[in-house]
Amino acid sequence: MVGLLLGSLVGGAVSDRYGKRTVLLVCVYVHALCGLVPALLPRAFLYLAVRCVTGVCCCCINICSFSLAVEWTPPAARLWASAFLPFCFSLGMMGGAPLAWLSATWTRLHLTLAVPQLVCLPLYLWIPESPRWLLLRRRTDVLDRYRDNSPADKQCLDLLLWSDLQKDTEDQKDPPPGGHAPSDIIYLRHPTVLLRLFVMSFVSAASALTYFGICMNIGSFGVGVYSAQFFSGLSEAPCLLVPLVRLGRRPISMLALFLSGAACFLSLLLSRYDAQPVLVMSLALLGKLCILAALFISILYSIELFPTVVRQRCVSLVNLSFRIGCLVNSVVPATPTGAISLAAMVAYSSGPIAGCALCLLLPETSGVPLPDSVEDCDRQPMPRLPSAGALWRKWKLVRSQTRNTEPETPPAEKDDTHTHRTDKTHTQS
């Protein structure tokens, strides 16, 4: 957890300076070696140091992989990219349970987990750099090389950078070699950026409390620890279906946060009344599923809310709030029986609901190009809550339209029917 916290402090700034692909490659290689060291040199202090370095690498990998996946995806399909990565994470959680059960010692478990990483290292060399970062750094030679790979790559790049290519890049100042422009820090002081940074930081901290609070206490629900770990990962798999929900970023975030808080609150109530452990764990895992959905949507939401020049720094600060929530969770004491305490469950349920309310202050970013400046952030559509008078006028309009569309029998038709029946009677007579 300390390593993850340190990674959130330096990951964004380092990737903004040297590029996301470079940082990702370095961290992936170091992460694989750190997984192999404990299996070969099982020493206590060495193990703690290696776990800290692993946490730094893991945090940087998460930041860079999410940013690259979103920036290389068209706006209409961004949610699929950010949903697929947590789905793979859930597959790893499910696979970890049988591997731990089959491994006789913890050193063998580390060796089993490190070997696949070492085998897959050459595949990471195919990952491209962020196109927007290359454009801002005037690395047009790399962009031209990407375009020359295939017509599909050229079409994809033109689609991703069409708004940036329309701007007059000649009027922009060249960034100083080896660092950021001095004016970049001004973006962090803008009220729009500060408001969005506060809301997303609170949502991340509340999500960390709920998610890791359930993960770290998965064995306290009265179910076997290996089975609980497997079903804990299985409960996250439906996150892949979230993009099928045709809602914007803001509504689906609010819905996921509210459902997570409600599920955790029901789990708390049932646990106090000695309900079935399977039912209590099912509700807790439902809350974990909803908070995971809110979590990966919030990561995508953060990438779309902040301008390009400080996007990685803002995402790192949001990730820092998430890691602080993780650290707080690791020191929360349990009850003497090993169950989750009442205060902890109240925090797990109330935090997401408060975050749901704060999301009302954010704009909708679904299908909108990524902003490059604060002016682009201000132009993002900001949903407004309708007033009571507007709701009343809309209700009256719908009611009047309903009355006007009620079927009525025309008088002429009634007269024709009556005349027809009268003529028929005279004919029979």
PDB file of N, CA and C in Angstrom, residues 363-400:
ATOM      1  N   PRO A 363     -19.862  17.798 -15.358  1.00  0.00           N
ATOM      2  CA  PRO A 363     -20.521  17.799 -16.665  1.00  0.00           C
ATOM      3  C   PRO A 363     -20.586  16.403 -17.254  1.00  0.00           C
ATOM      4  N   GLU A 364     -21.274  16.280 -18.376  1.00  0.00           N
ATOM      5  CA  GLU A 364     -21.350  15.029 -19.108  1.00  0.00           C
ATOM      6  C   GLU A 364     -20.272  15.036 -20.194  1.00  0.00           C
ATOM      7  N   THR A 365     -19.470  13.964 -20.250  1.00  0.00           N
ATOM      8  CA  THR A 365     -18.350  13.896 -21.188  1.00  0.00           C
ATOM      9  C   THR A 365     -18.473  12.760 -22.187  1.00  0.00           C
ATOM     10  N   SER A 366     -19.575  12.055 -22.200  1.00  0.00           N
ATOM     11  CA  SER A 366     -19.733  10.920 -23.103  1.00  0.00           C
ATOM     12  C   SER A 366     -19.794  11.403 -24.552  1.00  0.00           C
ATOM     13  N   GLY A 367     -18.920  10.837 -25.410  1.00  0.00           N
ATOM     14  CA  GLY A 367     -18.912  11.183 -26.820  1.00  0.00           C
ATOM     15  C   GLY A 367     -18.311  12.533 -27.141  1.00  0.00           C
ATOM     16  N   VAL A 368     -17.681  13.188 -26.167  1.00  0.00           N
ATOM     17  CA  VAL A 368     -17.088  14.514 -26.369  1.00  0.00           C
ATOM     18  C   VAL A 368     -15.574  14.344 -26.521  1.00  0.00           C
ATOM     19  N   PRO A 369     -14.918  15.070 -27.454  1.00  0.00           N
ATOM     20  CA  PRO A 369     -13.449  14.963 -27.568  1.00  0.00           C
ATOM     21  C   PRO A 369     -12.750  15.344 -26.273  1.00  0.00           C
ATOM     22  N   LEU A 370     -11.588  14.749 -26.040  1.00  0.00           N
ATOM     23  CA  LEU A 370     -10.830  15.052 -24.836  1.00  0.00           C
ATOM     24  C   LEU A 370     -10.403  16.507 -24.832  1.00  0.00           C
ATOM     25  N   PRO A 371     -10.545  17.208 -23.712  1.00  0.00           N
ATOM     26  CA  PRO A 371     -10.168  18.633 -23.680  1.00  0.00           C
ATOM     27  C   PRO A 371      -8.656  18.793 -23.633  1.00  0.00           C
ATOM     28  N   ASP A 372      -8.177  19.833 -24.326  1.00  0.00           N
ATOM     29  CA  ASP A 372      -6.756  20.157 -24.316  1.00  0.00           C
ATOM     30  C   ASP A 372      -6.438  21.380 -23.464  1.00  0.00           C
ATOM     31  N   SER A 373      -7.440  22.189 -23.112  1.00  0.00           N
ATOM     32  CA  SER A 373      -7.237  23.404 -22.332  1.00  0.00           C
ATOM     33  C   SER A 373      -8.431  23.599 -21.413  1.00  0.00           C
ATOM     34  N   VAL A 374      -8.320  24.587 -20.522  1.00  0.00           N
ATOM     35  CA  VAL A 374      -9.428  24.897 -19.618  1.00  0.00           C
ATOM     36  C   VAL A 374     -10.628  25.412 -20.399  1.00  0.00           C
ATOM     37  N   GLU A 375     -10.376  26.129 -21.504  1.00  0.00           N
ATOM     38  CA  GLU A 375     -11.491  26.599 -22.330  1.00  0.00           C
ATOM     39  C   GLU A 375     -12.281  25.425 -22.894  1.00  0.00           C
ATOM     40  N   ASP A 376     -11.590  24.360 -23.287  1.00  0.00           N
ATOM     41  CA  ASP A 376     -12.301  23.163 -23.751  1.00  0.00           C
ATOM     42  C   ASP A 376     -13.104  22.527 -22.620  1.00  0.00           C
ATOM     43  N   CYS A 377     -12.586  22.579 -21.390  1.00  0.00           N
ATOM     44  CA  CYS A 377     -13.333  22.048 -20.243  1.00  0.00           C
ATOM     45  C   CYS A 377     -14.607  22.850 -19.992  1.00  0.00           C
ATOM     46  N   ASP A 378     -14.519  24.176 -20.147  1.00  0.00           N
ATOM     47  CA  ASP A 378     -15.700  25.007 -19.927  1.00  0.00           C
ATOM     48  C   ASP A 378     -16.756  24.802 -21.003  1.00  0.00           C
ATOM     49  N   ARG A 379     -16.331  24.360 -22.189  1.00  0.00           N
ATOM     50  CA  ARG A 379     -17.295  24.120 -23.264  1.00  0.00           C
ATOM     51  C   ARG A 379     -17.966  22.762 -23.170  1.00  0.00           C
ATOM     52  N   GLN A 380     -17.557  21.915 -22.242  1.00  0.00           N
ATOM     53  CA  GLN A 380     -18.219  20.623 -22.082  1.00  0.00           C
ATOM     54  C   GLN A 380     -19.643  20.813 -21.569  1.00  0.00           C
ATOM     55  N   PRO A 381     -20.594  20.017 -22.075  1.00  0.00           N
ATOM     56  CA  PRO A 381     -22.003  20.218 -21.673  1.00  0.00           C
ATOM     57  C   PRO A 381     -22.217  19.970 -20.198  1.00  0.00           C
ATOM     58  N   MET A 382     -22.795  20.958 -19.543  1.00  0.00           N
ATOM     59  CA  MET A 382     -23.075  20.873 -18.108  1.00  0.00           C
ATOM     60  C   MET A 382     -24.559  20.655 -17.903  1.00  0.00           C
ATOM     61  N   PRO A 383     -24.993  19.448 -17.502  1.00  0.00           N
ATOM     62  CA  PRO A 383     -26.421  19.216 -17.273  1.00  0.00           C
ATOM     63  C   PRO A 383     -26.938  20.090 -16.132  1.00  0.00           C
ATOM     64  N   ARG A 384     -28.125  20.618 -16.324  1.00  0.00           N
ATOM     65  CA  ARG A 384     -28.741  21.451 -15.304  1.00  0.00           C
ATOM     66  C   ARG A 384     -29.983  20.751 -14.759  1.00  0.00           C
ATOM     67  N   LEU A 385     -30.134  20.822 -13.452  1.00  0.00           N
ATOM     68  CA  LEU A 385     -31.312  20.239 -12.822  1.00  0.00           C
ATOM     69  C   LEU A 385     -32.524  21.124 -13.089  1.00  0.00           C
ATOM     70  N   PRO A 386     -33.640  20.572 -13.544  1.00  0.00           N
ATOM     71  CA  PRO A 386     -34.818  21.395 -13.800  1.00  0.00           C
ATOM     72  C   PRO A 386     -35.404  21.922 -12.503  1.00  0.00           C
ATOM     73  N   SER A 387     -35.900  23.146 -12.572  1.00  0.00           N
ATOM     74  CA  SER A 387     -36.527  23.752 -11.401  1.00  0.00           C
ATOM     75  C   SER A 387     -37.920  23.179 -11.186  1.00  0.00           C
ATOM     76  N   ALA A 388     -38.486  23.505 -10.011  1.00  0.00           N
ATOM     77  CA  ALA A 388     -39.835  23.005  -9.704  1.00  0.00           C
ATOM     78  C   ALA A 388     -40.859  23.582 -10.667  1.00  0.00           C
ATOM     79  N   GLY A 389     -40.708  24.889 -11.034  1.00  0.00           N
ATOM     80  CA  GLY A 389     -41.634  25.498 -11.985  1.00  0.00           C
ATOM     81  C   GLY A 389     -41.569  24.856 -13.347  1.00  0.00           C
ATOM     82  N   ALA A 390     -40.350  24.517 -13.795  1.00  0.00           N
ATOM     83  CA  ALA A 390     -40.215  23.865 -15.097  1.00  0.00           C
ATOM     84  C   ALA A 390     -40.843  22.471 -15.084  1.00  0.00           C
ATOM     85  N   LEU A 391     -40.660  21.732 -13.985  1.00  0.00           N
ATOM     86  CA  LEU A 391     -41.294  20.416 -13.884  1.00  0.00           C
ATOM     87  C   LEU A 391     -42.804  20.528 -13.891  1.00  0.00           C
ATOM     88  N   TRP A 392     -43.371  21.559 -13.206  1.00  0.00           N
ATOM     89  CA  TRP A 392     -44.815  21.738 -13.169  1.00  0.00           C
ATOM     90  C   TRP A 392     -45.361  22.083 -14.546  1.00  0.00           C
ATOM     91  N   ARG A 393     -44.663  22.982 -15.270  1.00  0.00           N
ATOM     92  CA  ARG A 393     -45.116  23.346 -16.612  1.00  0.00           C
ATOM     93  C   ARG A 393     -45.031  22.158 -17.557  1.00  0.00           C
ATOM     94  N   LYS A 394     -43.985  21.343 -17.434  1.00  0.00           N
ATOM     95  CA  LYS A 394     -43.874  20.169 -18.289  1.00  0.00           C
ATOM     96  C   LYS A 394     -44.984  19.170 -17.989  1.00  0.00           C
ATOM     97  N   TRP A 395     -45.335  19.011 -16.699  1.00  0.00           N
ATOM     98  CA  TRP A 395     -46.404  18.076 -16.344  1.00  0.00           C
ATOM     99  C   TRP A 395     -47.740  18.547 -16.890  1.00  0.00           C
ATOM    100  N   LYS A 396     -48.011  19.858 -16.810  1.00  0.00           N
ATOM    101  CA  LYS A 396     -49.259  20.392 -17.344  1.00  0.00           C
ATOM    102  C   LYS A 396     -49.327  20.238 -18.859  1.00  0.00           C
ATOM    103  N   LEU A 397     -48.183  20.428 -19.551  1.00  0.00           N
ATOM    104  CA  LEU A 397     -48.166  20.274 -20.995  1.00  0.00           C
ATOM    105  C   LEU A 397     -48.445  18.838 -21.398  1.00  0.00           C
ATOM    106  N   VAL A 398     -47.807  17.873 -20.703  1.00  0.00           N
ATOM    107  CA  VAL A 398     -48.050  16.459 -21.011  1.00  0.00           C
ATOM    108  C   VAL A 398     -49.492  16.084 -20.732  1.00  0.00           C
ATOM    109  N   ARG A 399     -50.067  16.624 -19.659  1.00  0.00           N
ATOM    110  CA  ARG A 399     -51.456  16.313 -19.325  1.00  0.00           C
ATOM    111  C   ARG A 399     -52.416  16.871 -20.361  1.00  0.00           C
ATOM    112  N   SER A 400     -52.166  18.100 -20.833  1.00  0.00           N
ATOM    113  CA  SER A 400     -53.046  18.685 -21.852  1.00  0.00           C
ATOM    114  C   SER A 400     -52.940  17.934 -23.168  1.00  0.00           C
TER     115      SER A 400
END
